[in-house]
CSV table of C-alpha atoms and ligand atoms in Angstrom, one decimal:
chain,number,residue,atom,x,y,z
S,1,MET,CA,66.0,25.5,-23.6
S,2,GLU,CA,68.8,23.1,-23.5
S,3,LEU,CA,71.0,22.2,-26.5
S,4,VAL,CA,73.8,19.7,-27.0
S,5,ARG,CA,76.5,21.6,-29.0
S,6,VAL,CA,78.9,19.4,-30.9
S,7,THR,CA,82.1,20.4,-32.7
S,8,GLY,CA,82.9,17.9,-35.4
S,9,GLY,CA,86.3,16.3,-36.0
S,10,ALA,CA,87.2,14.1,-33.0
S,11,SER,CA,87.7,10.4,-33.4
S,12,LEU,CA,86.5,8.7,-30.2
S,13,SER,CA,88.9,6.7,-28.1
S,14,GLY,CA,88.8,5.0,-24.7
S,15,SER,CA,86.2,3.0,-22.9
S,16,VAL,CA,82.6,3.5,-21.9
S,17,ARG,CA,80.4,1.6,-19.5
S,18,VAL,CA,76.8,0.8,-20.4
S,19,ARG,CA,74.3,0.1,-17.6
S,20,GLY,CA,71.0,-1.8,-17.7
S,21,ALA,CA,68.5,-1.6,-20.6
S,22,LYS,CA,65.8,1.0,-20.6
S,23,ASN,CA,63.5,-1.4,-22.4
S,24,SER,CA,63.9,-4.0,-19.7
S,25,VAL,CA,64.2,-2.0,-16.4
S,26,LEU,CA,60.8,-0.3,-16.9
S,27,LYS,CA,59.1,-3.7,-17.3
S,28,LEU,CA,61.0,-5.3,-14.4
S,29,MET,CA,59.8,-2.4,-12.2
S,30,ALA,CA,56.2,-3.0,-13.4
S,31,ALA,CA,56.6,-6.8,-12.7
S,32,THR,CA,57.2,-6.0,-9.0
S,33,LEU,CA,53.5,-5.1,-8.8
S,34,LEU,CA,52.8,-8.9,-9.1
S,35,ALA,CA,53.9,-9.5,-5.5
S,36,GLU,CA,53.4,-7.8,-2.2
S,37,GLY,CA,56.6,-6.7,-0.4
S,38,ARG,CA,60.1,-5.3,-1.3
S,39,SER,CA,61.9,-6.0,-4.5
S,40,THR,CA,65.2,-4.4,-5.6
S,41,ILE,CA,66.4,-3.9,-9.1
S,42,SER,CA,70.1,-3.3,-9.7
S,43,ASN,CA,72.2,-2.1,-12.7
S,44,VAL,CA,69.5,0.6,-13.2
S,45,PRO,CA,70.5,3.4,-15.7
S,46,ASP,CA,70.1,7.0,-14.5
S,47,ILE,CA,67.6,8.0,-17.2
S,48,VAL,CA,64.4,10.1,-17.1
S,49,ASP,CA,62.2,7.1,-18.0
S,50,VAL,CA,63.2,5.4,-14.8
S,51,ARG,CA,62.2,8.5,-12.8
S,52,ILE,CA,58.9,8.6,-14.5
S,53,MET,CA,58.3,4.9,-13.7
S,54,ASN,CA,59.3,5.6,-10.0
S,55,GLU,CA,56.6,8.3,-10.0
S,56,LEU,CA,54.0,6.0,-11.6
S,57,LEU,CA,54.6,3.3,-9.0
S,58,ARG,CA,54.4,5.8,-6.2
S,59,ARG,CA,51.0,6.9,-7.5
S,60,LEU,CA,50.0,3.3,-7.3
S,61,GLY,CA,50.8,3.3,-3.6
S,62,CYS,CA,54.3,1.8,-3.7
S,63,SER,CA,57.2,3.3,-1.8
S,64,VAL,CA,60.2,3.7,-4.2
S,65,THR,CA,63.8,4.6,-3.4
S,66,HIS,CA,66.3,5.2,-6.2
S,67,ASP,CA,70.0,5.3,-5.6
S,68,ARG,CA,71.1,6.9,-8.9
S,69,GLU,CA,74.8,6.6,-8.2
S,70,GLN,CA,74.7,2.9,-7.3
S,71,GLY,CA,72.0,2.2,-9.9
S,72,VAL,CA,69.6,0.5,-7.5
S,73,VAL,CA,65.8,0.9,-7.2
S,74,ALA,CA,64.0,-0.6,-4.2
S,75,ILE,CA,60.2,-0.9,-4.5
S,76,ASP,CA,57.8,-1.7,-1.6
S,77,VAL,CA,54.6,-2.9,-3.1
S,78,PRO,CA,51.5,-2.8,-0.8
S,79,ARG,CA,48.9,-5.5,-0.3
S,80,SER,CA,46.4,-3.6,-2.5
S,81,PRO,CA,48.1,-1.3,-5.0
S,82,GLY,CA,46.2,1.4,-6.8
S,83,VAL,CA,45.0,0.5,-10.3
S,84,ARG,CA,45.0,3.8,-12.2
S,85,ALA,CA,48.0,4.9,-14.3
S,86,ASP,CA,47.4,8.6,-15.0
S,87,TYR,CA,47.4,10.2,-18.5
S,88,GLU,CA,50.0,12.8,-17.7
S,89,LEU,CA,52.6,10.0,-16.9
S,90,VAL,CA,51.6,7.7,-19.7
S,91,ARG,CA,51.7,10.6,-22.1
S,92,ALA,CA,55.3,11.2,-21.0
S,93,MET,CA,56.3,7.5,-21.4
S,94,ARG,CA,54.2,5.0,-23.4
S,95,ALA,CA,56.0,2.1,-21.7
S,96,SER,CA,53.7,2.8,-18.7
S,97,ILE,CA,51.2,0.5,-20.6
S,98,CYS,CA,53.2,-2.4,-19.1
S,99,VAL,CA,51.4,-2.0,-15.7
S,100,LEU,CA,48.2,-3.1,-17.5
S,101,GLY,CA,48.9,-6.8,-17.3
S,102,PRO,CA,50.3,-7.0,-13.8
S,103,LEU,CA,47.5,-4.9,-12.2
S,104,THR,CA,44.7,-6.8,-14.0
S,105,ALA,CA,46.2,-10.1,-12.9
S,106,ARG,CA,47.0,-9.1,-9.3
S,107,CYS,CA,44.2,-6.6,-8.5
S,108,GLY,CA,41.4,-7.8,-10.9
S,109,SER,CA,41.2,-4.4,-12.5
S,110,ALA,CA,43.3,-1.7,-14.1
S,111,GLU,CA,42.8,1.8,-15.6
S,112,VAL,CA,45.7,2.8,-17.9
S,113,ALA,CA,45.6,5.9,-20.1
S,114,LEU,CA,45.9,5.2,-23.8
S,115,PRO,CA,49.4,6.3,-24.7
S,116,GLY,CA,48.5,7.3,-28.3
S,117,GLY,CA,51.1,7.3,-31.1
S,118,ASP,CA,54.5,9.1,-31.2
S,119,ALA,CA,57.1,10.3,-33.5
S,120,ILE,CA,57.9,6.9,-34.9
S,121,GLY,CA,54.5,5.5,-35.6
S,122,SER,CA,50.8,4.7,-34.8
S,123,ARG,CA,51.9,2.0,-32.3
S,124,GLY,CA,48.7,-0.1,-31.9
S,125,LEU,CA,47.8,-1.9,-28.7
S,126,ASP,CA,45.2,-4.3,-30.1
S,127,LEU,CA,47.4,-7.3,-29.2
S,128,HIS,CA,47.6,-6.3,-25.6
S,129,GLN,CA,43.8,-5.9,-25.5
S,130,SER,CA,42.9,-9.1,-27.4
S,131,GLY,CA,45.4,-11.1,-25.3
S,132,LEU,CA,44.0,-10.0,-22.0
S,133,GLU,CA,40.5,-10.7,-23.3
S,134,MET,CA,41.5,-14.3,-24.1
S,135,LEU,CA,42.7,-14.6,-20.5
S,136,GLY,CA,39.2,-13.7,-19.5
S,137,ALA,CA,39.4,-10.0,-18.7
S,138,THR,CA,37.0,-7.5,-20.2
S,139,VAL,CA,39.0,-4.5,-21.7
S,140,ARG,CA,37.2,-1.4,-22.9
S,141,LEU,CA,38.2,2.1,-23.8
S,142,SER,CA,36.6,4.8,-21.6
S,143,HIS,CA,37.4,8.5,-21.6
S,144,GLY,CA,40.9,7.8,-23.0
S,145,TYR,CA,41.6,5.0,-20.6
S,146,PHE,CA,42.0,1.2,-21.1
S,147,VAL,CA,39.7,-0.2,-18.4
S,148,ALA,CA,40.4,-3.8,-17.7
S,149,SER,CA,38.4,-5.9,-15.4
S,150,ALA,CA,38.7,-9.6,-14.2
S,151,PRO,CA,37.0,-9.7,-10.8
S,152,ASP,CA,37.2,-13.5,-10.6
S,153,GLY,CA,40.8,-13.5,-11.7
S,154,LEU,CA,42.3,-14.5,-15.1
S,155,THR,CA,42.2,-18.0,-16.7
S,156,GLY,CA,45.0,-19.6,-18.7
S,157,ALA,CA,44.4,-19.7,-22.5
S,158,ASP,CA,46.2,-20.4,-25.9
S,159,ILE,CA,47.1,-17.1,-27.5
S,160,ARG,CA,48.8,-16.6,-30.8
S,161,LEU,CA,50.2,-13.1,-31.5
S,162,ASP,CA,49.8,-11.8,-35.1
S,163,PHE,CA,53.1,-10.0,-34.7
S,164,PRO,CA,56.0,-10.7,-32.1
S,165,SER,CA,55.2,-7.5,-30.2
S,166,VAL,CA,57.6,-6.7,-27.4
S,167,GLY,CA,55.0,-4.8,-25.3
S,168,ALA,CA,52.2,-7.3,-25.8
S,169,THR,CA,54.5,-10.3,-25.0
S,170,GLU,CA,55.5,-8.6,-21.7
S,171,ASN,CA,52.0,-7.6,-20.6
S,172,LEU,CA,50.6,-11.1,-21.4
S,173,VAL,CA,53.4,-13.2,-19.9
S,174,MET,CA,53.2,-11.1,-16.7
S,175,ALA,CA,49.4,-11.4,-16.5
S,176,ALA,CA,49.6,-15.2,-17.2
S,177,THR,CA,51.8,-15.8,-14.1
S,178,LEU,CA,48.8,-15.3,-11.8
S,179,ALA,CA,46.1,-16.8,-14.1
S,180,SER,CA,44.7,-20.1,-13.1
S,181,GLY,CA,45.8,-22.9,-15.3
S,182,THR,CA,48.2,-23.0,-18.3
S,183,THR,CA,48.7,-20.2,-20.8
S,184,VAL,CA,50.5,-20.8,-24.1
S,185,ILE,CA,51.6,-17.7,-26.0
S,186,ASP,CA,52.8,-18.3,-29.6
S,187,ASN,CA,54.8,-16.0,-31.8
S,188,VAL,CA,56.2,-14.0,-28.9
S,189,ALA,CA,59.0,-11.5,-29.0
S,190,ARG,CA,62.4,-13.0,-28.2
S,191,GLU,CA,64.4,-9.9,-27.3
S,192,PRO,CA,67.1,-10.2,-24.5
S,193,GLU,CA,64.9,-7.8,-22.5
S,194,ILE,CA,62.0,-10.4,-22.7
S,195,VAL,CA,64.4,-13.1,-21.4
S,196,ASN,CA,65.5,-10.8,-18.6
S,197,ILE,CA,61.8,-10.2,-17.5
S,198,CYS,CA,60.9,-13.9,-17.7
S,199,GLU,CA,64.0,-14.8,-15.6
S,200,MET,CA,62.8,-12.3,-12.9
S,201,LEU,CA,59.2,-13.8,-13.0
S,202,VAL,CA,60.7,-17.3,-12.5
S,203,ALA,CA,62.8,-15.9,-9.6
S,204,MET,CA,59.5,-14.6,-8.2
S,205,GLY,CA,58.0,-18.1,-8.2
S,206,ALA,CA,56.4,-18.2,-11.7
S,207,ARG,CA,56.7,-21.3,-13.9
S,208,ILE,CA,57.6,-20.4,-17.5
S,209,ASP,CA,58.9,-22.7,-20.2
S,210,GLY,CA,60.4,-21.7,-23.6
S,211,ILE,CA,62.1,-18.6,-22.4
S,212,GLY,CA,64.0,-17.1,-25.4
S,213,THR,CA,62.0,-19.1,-27.9
S,214,SER,CA,58.9,-18.0,-29.9
S,215,ARG,CA,56.5,-19.9,-27.6
S,216,LEU,CA,56.1,-19.3,-23.9
S,217,THR,CA,54.2,-21.7,-21.7
S,218,VAL,CA,53.2,-20.3,-18.3
S,219,GLU,CA,51.7,-22.3,-15.4
S,220,GLY,CA,49.7,-19.8,-13.3
S,221,ALA,CA,50.7,-19.5,-9.6
S,222,ALA,CA,48.4,-18.6,-6.7
S,223,SER,CA,50.9,-15.9,-5.7
S,224,LEU,CA,54.4,-14.6,-6.3
S,225,HIS,CA,57.1,-13.3,-4.0
S,226,PRO,CA,59.4,-10.2,-4.2
S,227,VAL,CA,63.0,-10.6,-5.4
S,228,ASP,CA,66.3,-8.9,-6.1
S,229,HIS,CA,67.0,-8.8,-9.8
S,230,GLU,CA,69.7,-7.3,-12.2
S,231,VAL,CA,68.9,-5.5,-15.4
S,232,VAL,CA,70.5,-6.9,-18.6
S,233,GLY,CA,73.0,-4.6,-20.2
S,234,ASP,CA,71.6,-2.1,-22.8
S,235,ARG,CA,72.4,-3.5,-26.2
S,236,ILE,CA,70.8,-0.4,-27.9
S,237,VAL,CA,73.0,2.1,-26.0
S,238,ALA,CA,76.0,-0.2,-26.6
S,239,GLY,CA,75.1,-0.4,-30.3
S,240,SER,CA,74.9,3.4,-30.4
S,241,TRP,CA,78.5,3.6,-29.1
S,242,ALA,CA,79.6,1.0,-31.6
S,243,PHE,CA,78.2,3.1,-34.5
S,244,ALA,CA,79.9,6.2,-33.0
S,245,ALA,CA,83.3,4.5,-33.0
S,246,THR,CA,82.8,3.3,-36.5
S,247,MET,CA,81.7,6.6,-37.9
S,248,THR,CA,84.5,8.6,-36.2
S,249,GLY,CA,87.3,6.2,-37.1
S,250,GLY,CA,87.7,5.7,-33.4
S,251,ASP,CA,88.7,3.0,-31.0
S,252,VAL,CA,86.2,2.4,-28.2
S,253,ARG,CA,85.8,-0.5,-25.7
S,254,ILE,CA,82.2,-0.8,-24.6
S,255,ASP,CA,81.7,-2.5,-21.2
S,256,GLY,CA,78.6,-3.9,-19.6
S,257,VAL,CA,76.9,-5.6,-22.5
S,258,ASN,CA,76.6,-9.2,-23.8
S,259,PRO,CA,78.1,-9.0,-27.3
S,260,SER,CA,75.9,-11.9,-28.5
S,261,HIS,CA,72.9,-9.6,-28.1
S,262,LEU,CA,74.4,-7.6,-30.9
S,263,ASP,CA,75.4,-10.3,-33.4
S,264,VAL,CA,73.6,-8.9,-36.4
S,265,VAL,CA,74.7,-5.3,-35.5
S,266,ILE,CA,78.4,-6.4,-35.3
S,267,GLU,CA,78.0,-8.2,-38.6
S,268,LYS,CA,76.8,-5.0,-40.3
S,269,LEU,CA,79.5,-2.8,-38.7
S,270,GLU,CA,82.2,-5.2,-40.0
S,271,LEU,CA,80.7,-4.9,-43.4
S,272,ALA,CA,81.0,-1.2,-43.0
S,273,GLY,CA,84.7,-1.7,-42.4
S,274,ALA,CA,85.0,-1.7,-38.6
S,275,THR,CA,87.1,-4.2,-36.6
S,276,VAL,CA,85.2,-5.7,-33.7
S,277,GLU,CA,86.7,-7.8,-30.9
S,278,THR,CA,84.3,-9.3,-28.3
S,279,ALA,CA,84.8,-10.6,-24.8
S,280,GLU,CA,82.3,-12.0,-22.3
S,281,ALA,CA,80.7,-8.6,-21.3
S,282,SER,CA,82.3,-6.1,-23.6
S,283,LEU,CA,83.2,-5.3,-27.2
S,284,ARG,CA,86.0,-3.2,-28.7
S,285,VAL,CA,85.2,-1.4,-31.9
S,286,ARG,CA,87.8,0.2,-34.2
S,287,GLY,CA,86.4,2.3,-37.0
S,288,PRO,CA,87.8,2.5,-40.6
S,289,LYS,CA,89.2,5.7,-42.1
S,290,ARG,CA,85.9,6.0,-43.9
S,291,PRO,CA,83.0,3.5,-43.6
S,292,VAL,CA,81.5,1.7,-46.6
S,293,GLY,CA,77.7,1.8,-47.3
S,294,ILE,CA,75.6,-1.0,-45.8
S,295,ARG,CA,72.1,-2.5,-46.5
S,296,VAL,CA,70.0,-3.1,-43.4
S,297,SER,CA,66.4,-4.3,-42.8
S,298,THR,CA,65.0,-3.8,-39.4
S,299,LEU,CA,63.3,-6.8,-37.9
S,300,PRO,CA,62.2,-8.3,-34.5
S,301,TYR,CA,65.1,-9.9,-32.5
S,302,PRO,CA,67.3,-11.6,-33.5
S,303,GLY,CA,67.0,-9.4,-36.6
S,304,PHE,CA,68.5,-5.9,-36.8
S,305,PRO,CA,67.0,-3.6,-34.1
S,306,THR,CA,64.8,-0.7,-35.3
S,307,ASP,CA,66.1,1.4,-32.5
S,308,LEU,CA,69.5,1.5,-34.2
S,309,GLN,CA,67.9,2.5,-37.5
S,310,PRO,CA,68.9,6.3,-37.3
S,311,PHE,CA,72.5,5.3,-36.7
S,312,VAL,CA,72.5,3.2,-39.9
S,313,ILE,CA,71.2,6.2,-41.8
S,314,ALA,CA,73.8,8.5,-40.2
S,315,LEU,CA,76.7,6.0,-41.0
S,316,ASN,CA,75.5,5.6,-44.6
S,317,SER,CA,75.3,9.4,-45.0
S,318,ILE,CA,79.1,9.7,-44.7
S,319,ALA,CA,80.0,6.3,-46.2
S,320,GLU,CA,81.8,5.4,-49.4
S,321,GLY,CA,79.1,4.5,-52.0
S,322,SER,CA,75.5,4.2,-51.1
S,323,GLY,CA,73.5,2.3,-48.5
S,324,MET,CA,69.9,1.2,-48.0
S,325,LEU,CA,67.6,0.9,-45.0
S,326,THR,CA,64.3,-0.9,-44.9
S,327,GLU,CA,62.1,-0.1,-41.8
S,328,ASN,CA,59.8,-3.0,-41.1
S,329,LEU,CA,58.5,-2.1,-37.6
S,330,PHE,CA,57.5,1.6,-37.4
S,331,GLU,CA,56.0,3.1,-40.5
S,332,ALA,CA,56.8,6.7,-39.5
S,333,ARG,CA,60.4,6.4,-38.2
S,334,TRP,CA,61.7,8.9,-40.8
S,335,ARG,CA,61.6,12.3,-39.0
S,336,PHE,CA,65.3,11.9,-38.3
S,337,VAL,CA,66.0,11.9,-42.1
S,338,ARG,CA,64.6,15.4,-42.4
S,339,GLU,CA,66.9,16.7,-39.7
S,340,LEU,CA,70.0,14.8,-41.0
S,341,ALA,CA,69.3,16.4,-44.4
S,342,ARG,CA,70.0,19.8,-42.7
S,343,LEU,CA,73.6,18.5,-42.2
S,344,GLY,CA,73.8,17.9,-45.9
S,345,ALA,CA,72.9,14.2,-45.9
S,346,LYS,CA,71.5,12.7,-49.2
S,347,VAL,CA,68.6,10.4,-48.3
S,348,ARG,CA,65.6,9.5,-50.4
S,349,VAL,CA,62.7,7.8,-48.6
S,350,ASP,CA,60.2,5.8,-50.5
S,351,GLY,CA,57.6,4.0,-48.4
S,352,HIS,CA,59.5,1.6,-46.0
S,353,HIS,CA,62.8,2.1,-47.8
S,354,ALA,CA,65.5,4.8,-47.5
S,355,LEU,CA,68.3,5.1,-50.1
S,356,ILE,CA,71.3,6.9,-48.8
S,357,SER,CA,74.1,8.3,-51.0
S,358,GLY,CA,77.3,8.9,-49.0
S,359,VAL,CA,78.9,12.3,-49.0
S,360,THR,CA,82.5,13.1,-48.0
S,361,LYS,CA,81.6,15.6,-45.3
S,362,LEU,CA,78.4,16.7,-43.5
S,363,SER,CA,78.3,20.3,-42.3
S,364,GLY,CA,77.2,21.4,-38.9
S,365,ALA,CA,73.7,23.0,-38.4
S,366,PRO,CA,71.0,23.4,-35.8
S,367,VAL,CA,68.8,20.3,-35.7
S,368,GLU,CA,66.0,18.9,-33.5
S,369,ALA,CA,65.6,15.5,-31.9
S,370,SER,CA,62.1,14.0,-32.3
S,371,ASP,CA,62.7,10.9,-30.3
S,372,ILE,CA,65.3,9.1,-28.1
S,373,ARG,CA,67.3,7.3,-30.8
S,374,ALA,CA,67.0,10.1,-33.4
S,375,GLY,CA,68.4,12.5,-30.8
S,376,ALA,CA,71.5,10.4,-30.0
S,377,ALA,CA,72.1,9.7,-33.7
S,378,LEU,CA,72.1,13.5,-34.5
S,379,VAL,CA,74.7,14.1,-31.8
S,380,ILE,CA,76.9,11.4,-33.3
S,381,ALA,CA,76.3,12.8,-36.8
S,382,GLY,CA,77.5,16.1,-35.4
S,383,LEU,CA,80.8,14.5,-34.5
S,384,VAL,CA,81.5,13.8,-38.2
S,385,ALA,CA,80.2,17.1,-39.5
S,386,GLU,CA,82.3,20.2,-40.2
S,387,GLY,CA,81.9,22.9,-37.7
S,388,VAL,CA,79.2,23.1,-35.0
S,389,THR,CA,76.0,21.2,-34.7
S,390,GLU,CA,73.4,22.2,-32.1
S,391,VAL,CA,70.8,19.5,-31.2
S,392,SER,CA,67.6,20.7,-29.5
S,393,GLY,CA,64.9,18.4,-28.0
S,394,VAL,CA,67.6,17.1,-25.5
S,395,ASP,CA,64.8,15.9,-23.2
S,396,HIS,CA,64.3,13.0,-25.6
S,397,ILE,CA,67.9,12.0,-25.3
S,398,ASP,CA,67.8,12.1,-21.5
S,399,ARG,CA,64.9,9.6,-21.6
S,400,GLY,CA,67.2,6.8,-22.8
S,401,TYR,CA,70.9,7.8,-22.5
S,402,GLU,CA,72.6,8.5,-19.2
S,403,HIS,CA,75.2,11.2,-19.1
S,404,LEU,CA,75.7,11.2,-22.9
S,405,VAL,CA,77.7,14.5,-23.0
S,406,GLU,CA,80.0,13.5,-20.1
S,407,GLN,CA,80.7,10.1,-21.7
S,408,LEU,CA,81.5,11.7,-25.1
S,409,LEU,CA,83.9,14.2,-23.3
S,410,ASN,CA,85.7,11.2,-21.7
S,411,LEU,CA,86.1,9.7,-25.2
S,412,GLY,CA,87.7,12.9,-26.5
S,413,ALA,CA,84.8,14.6,-28.2
S,414,THR,CA,84.3,18.4,-28.2
S,415,VAL,CA,80.8,18.7,-26.9
S,416,GLU,CA,78.9,20.7,-24.3
S,417,ARG,CA,75.4,21.0,-22.9
S,418,VAL,CA,74.2,24.6,-23.0
S,419,GLU,CA,71.2,26.6,-21.9
S,420,VAL,CA,70.0,29.2,-24.5
S,421,PRO,CA,66.9,31.4,-24.4
S,422,ASP,CA,64.0,29.7,-26.3
S,423,PRO,CA,63.4,31.9,-29.3
S,424,VAL,CA,59.7,31.2,-29.3
S,425,ASP,CA,59.5,32.0,-25.6
S,426,VAL,CA,61.3,35.3,-26.2
S,427,VAL,CA,58.8,36.3,-28.9
S,428,LEU,CA,55.9,35.2,-26.8
S,429,HIS,CA,57.1,37.4,-23.9
S,430,GLU,CA,58.0,40.4,-25.9
B,1,LIG,C1,59.4,-1.7,-27.7
B,1,LIG,O1,58.2,-0.9,-28.1
B,1,LIG,C2,60.5,-0.7,-27.3
B,1,LIG,N1,60.0,0.2,-26.3
B,1,LIG,C3,60.8,0.1,-28.6
B,1,LIG,O2,61.9,1.0,-28.2
B,1,LIG,C4,61.3,-0.8,-29.7
B,1,LIG,O3,61.5,0.0,-30.9
B,1,LIG,C5,60.2,-1.8,-30.0
B,1,LIG,O4,59.8,-2.5,-28.8
B,1,LIG,C6,60.6,-2.8,-31.0
B,1,LIG,O5,61.8,-3.4,-30.7
B,1,LIG,C7,60.0,-0.3,-25.0
B,1,LIG,O6,60.4,-1.4,-24.7
B,1,LIG,C8,59.6,0.7,-24.0
B,1,LIG,P1,56.1,-3.5,-30.3
B,1,LIG,P2,56.8,-1.6,-28.2
B,1,LIG,O7,54.9,-3.8,-29.5
B,1,LIG,O8,56.6,-2.6,-27.2
B,1,LIG,C9,52.8,-3.0,-33.7
B,1,LIG,C10,63.1,3.0,-27.9
B,1,LIG,O9,63.6,3.9,-28.6
B,1,LIG,N2,51.8,-3.4,-32.6
B,1,LIG,O10,57.1,-4.7,-30.5
B,1,LIG,O11,55.8,-0.5,-28.4
B,1,LIG,C11,53.4,-1.6,-33.4
B,1,LIG,O12,52.5,-0.6,-33.9
B,1,LIG,C12,61.7,2.4,-28.2
B,1,LIG,O13,63.7,2.5,-26.9
B,1,LIG,C13,50.5,-3.5,-33.0
B,1,LIG,O14,50.1,-3.3,-34.1
B,1,LIG,O15,57.0,-2.3,-29.6
B,1,LIG,C14,54.7,-1.7,-34.1
B,1,LIG,O16,54.5,-1.3,-35.5
B,1,LIG,C15,61.2,3.0,-29.5
B,1,LIG,N3,49.6,-3.9,-32.0
B,1,LIG,C16,55.1,-3.1,-34.0
B,1,LIG,O17,54.0,-3.9,-33.6
B,1,LIG,C17,50.0,-4.2,-30.7
B,1,LIG,O18,49.2,-4.5,-29.9
B,1,LIG,C18,56.2,-3.3,-32.9
B,1,LIG,O19,55.7,-2.9,-31.7
B,1,LIG,C19,51.4,-4.1,-30.4
B,1,LIG,C20,52.3,-3.7,-31.4
């Protein structure tokens, strides 16, 4: 098995480039299914989730080429794509659910495996289903698959989301672009990734009003055409680096992101004692000698992103005084706390709240990543721990962070990726 082995003590310095957002590129790739022909997506990060989406699209009959160096994916979508998204791929990446809307709208049917919950929560999909049903599709669960059907096409409708779900907003706005008539979707998600997707749909010929607001009005089109589109910079990866600079007392310039997508994050880091300078597509973060505890509540955008929650807990674990984190999106996003406690962190979880009492020093230990963000935050915590921290479950990190170890080395960290015999495997084969 692979481990990331971190030796604590370095304060990060230098610059790091962030490429496109995982939580946008996967949906942009799914949106290409809405039009026959060749679309290209640029500023694509070299992460495992993109490779899984490449495979998913190939199984739907698309030809996909991915230049990982240049960060470009070219997708040739056939006249009649397949409509079945297999369980084994959806199990590996729940974002696969975002082909449900485009396939139902373009092909009149879709069969997408139900992704199920994961390490951070139950993750319902009822808003996806009820929204598609309001657009005139029938959606039923059969043998573990969402089976959607709209043989006569979709029809525009007024939809109000109970919660500004990112995934439901994306599936429904994509589906509405090919529905006949007007669709109004109220209480939609407003993340920069949603804006990025809507801009691509408009470039494909869709008519969408209210982009970036909580109400989207979509005029259905008879057909859309392929495009070339660029992925918006990854604010979550950039935020991860900003926390790393703050926690290590470092000085890091982060290129390739729009700082305004991180306003609330920058505000909190400044409260923790960091100095943050911003420019058009970059930010420079200088960390204090020791951060101060901060209080954060995760919320849909423009609130504080839940995906940076583990970094808030890690920062507060070594901060002066105490800090508090309230998780409002994912009820089970606490597995990280158990692992951080192995490094000596003092965290008490009570329902949606975590109270963190800062300690002067964490101490290195073997820990396990349970999801993408928890994994990266454990590596960063290892940078401020005494001795060596070994992080397993590296495959989670690779799903959302490209070349994390190489970039950390460039910033002066002592870190390596190593292969070690899997102790369970050894026992099993004795
Ligand atoms: C997206 O997940 C991101 N994933 C998540 O990032 C991110 O944490 C989340 O948005 C919130 O910002 C991708 O874009 C691939 P939601 P998504 O639908 O679309 C409930 C990462 O680390 N809900 O906004 O699944 C749901 O259970 C990942 O990059 C319903 O109840 O998020 C959750 O509590 C982790 N019914 C809340 O809404 C529904 O039909 C937010 O979910 C849909 C959602």
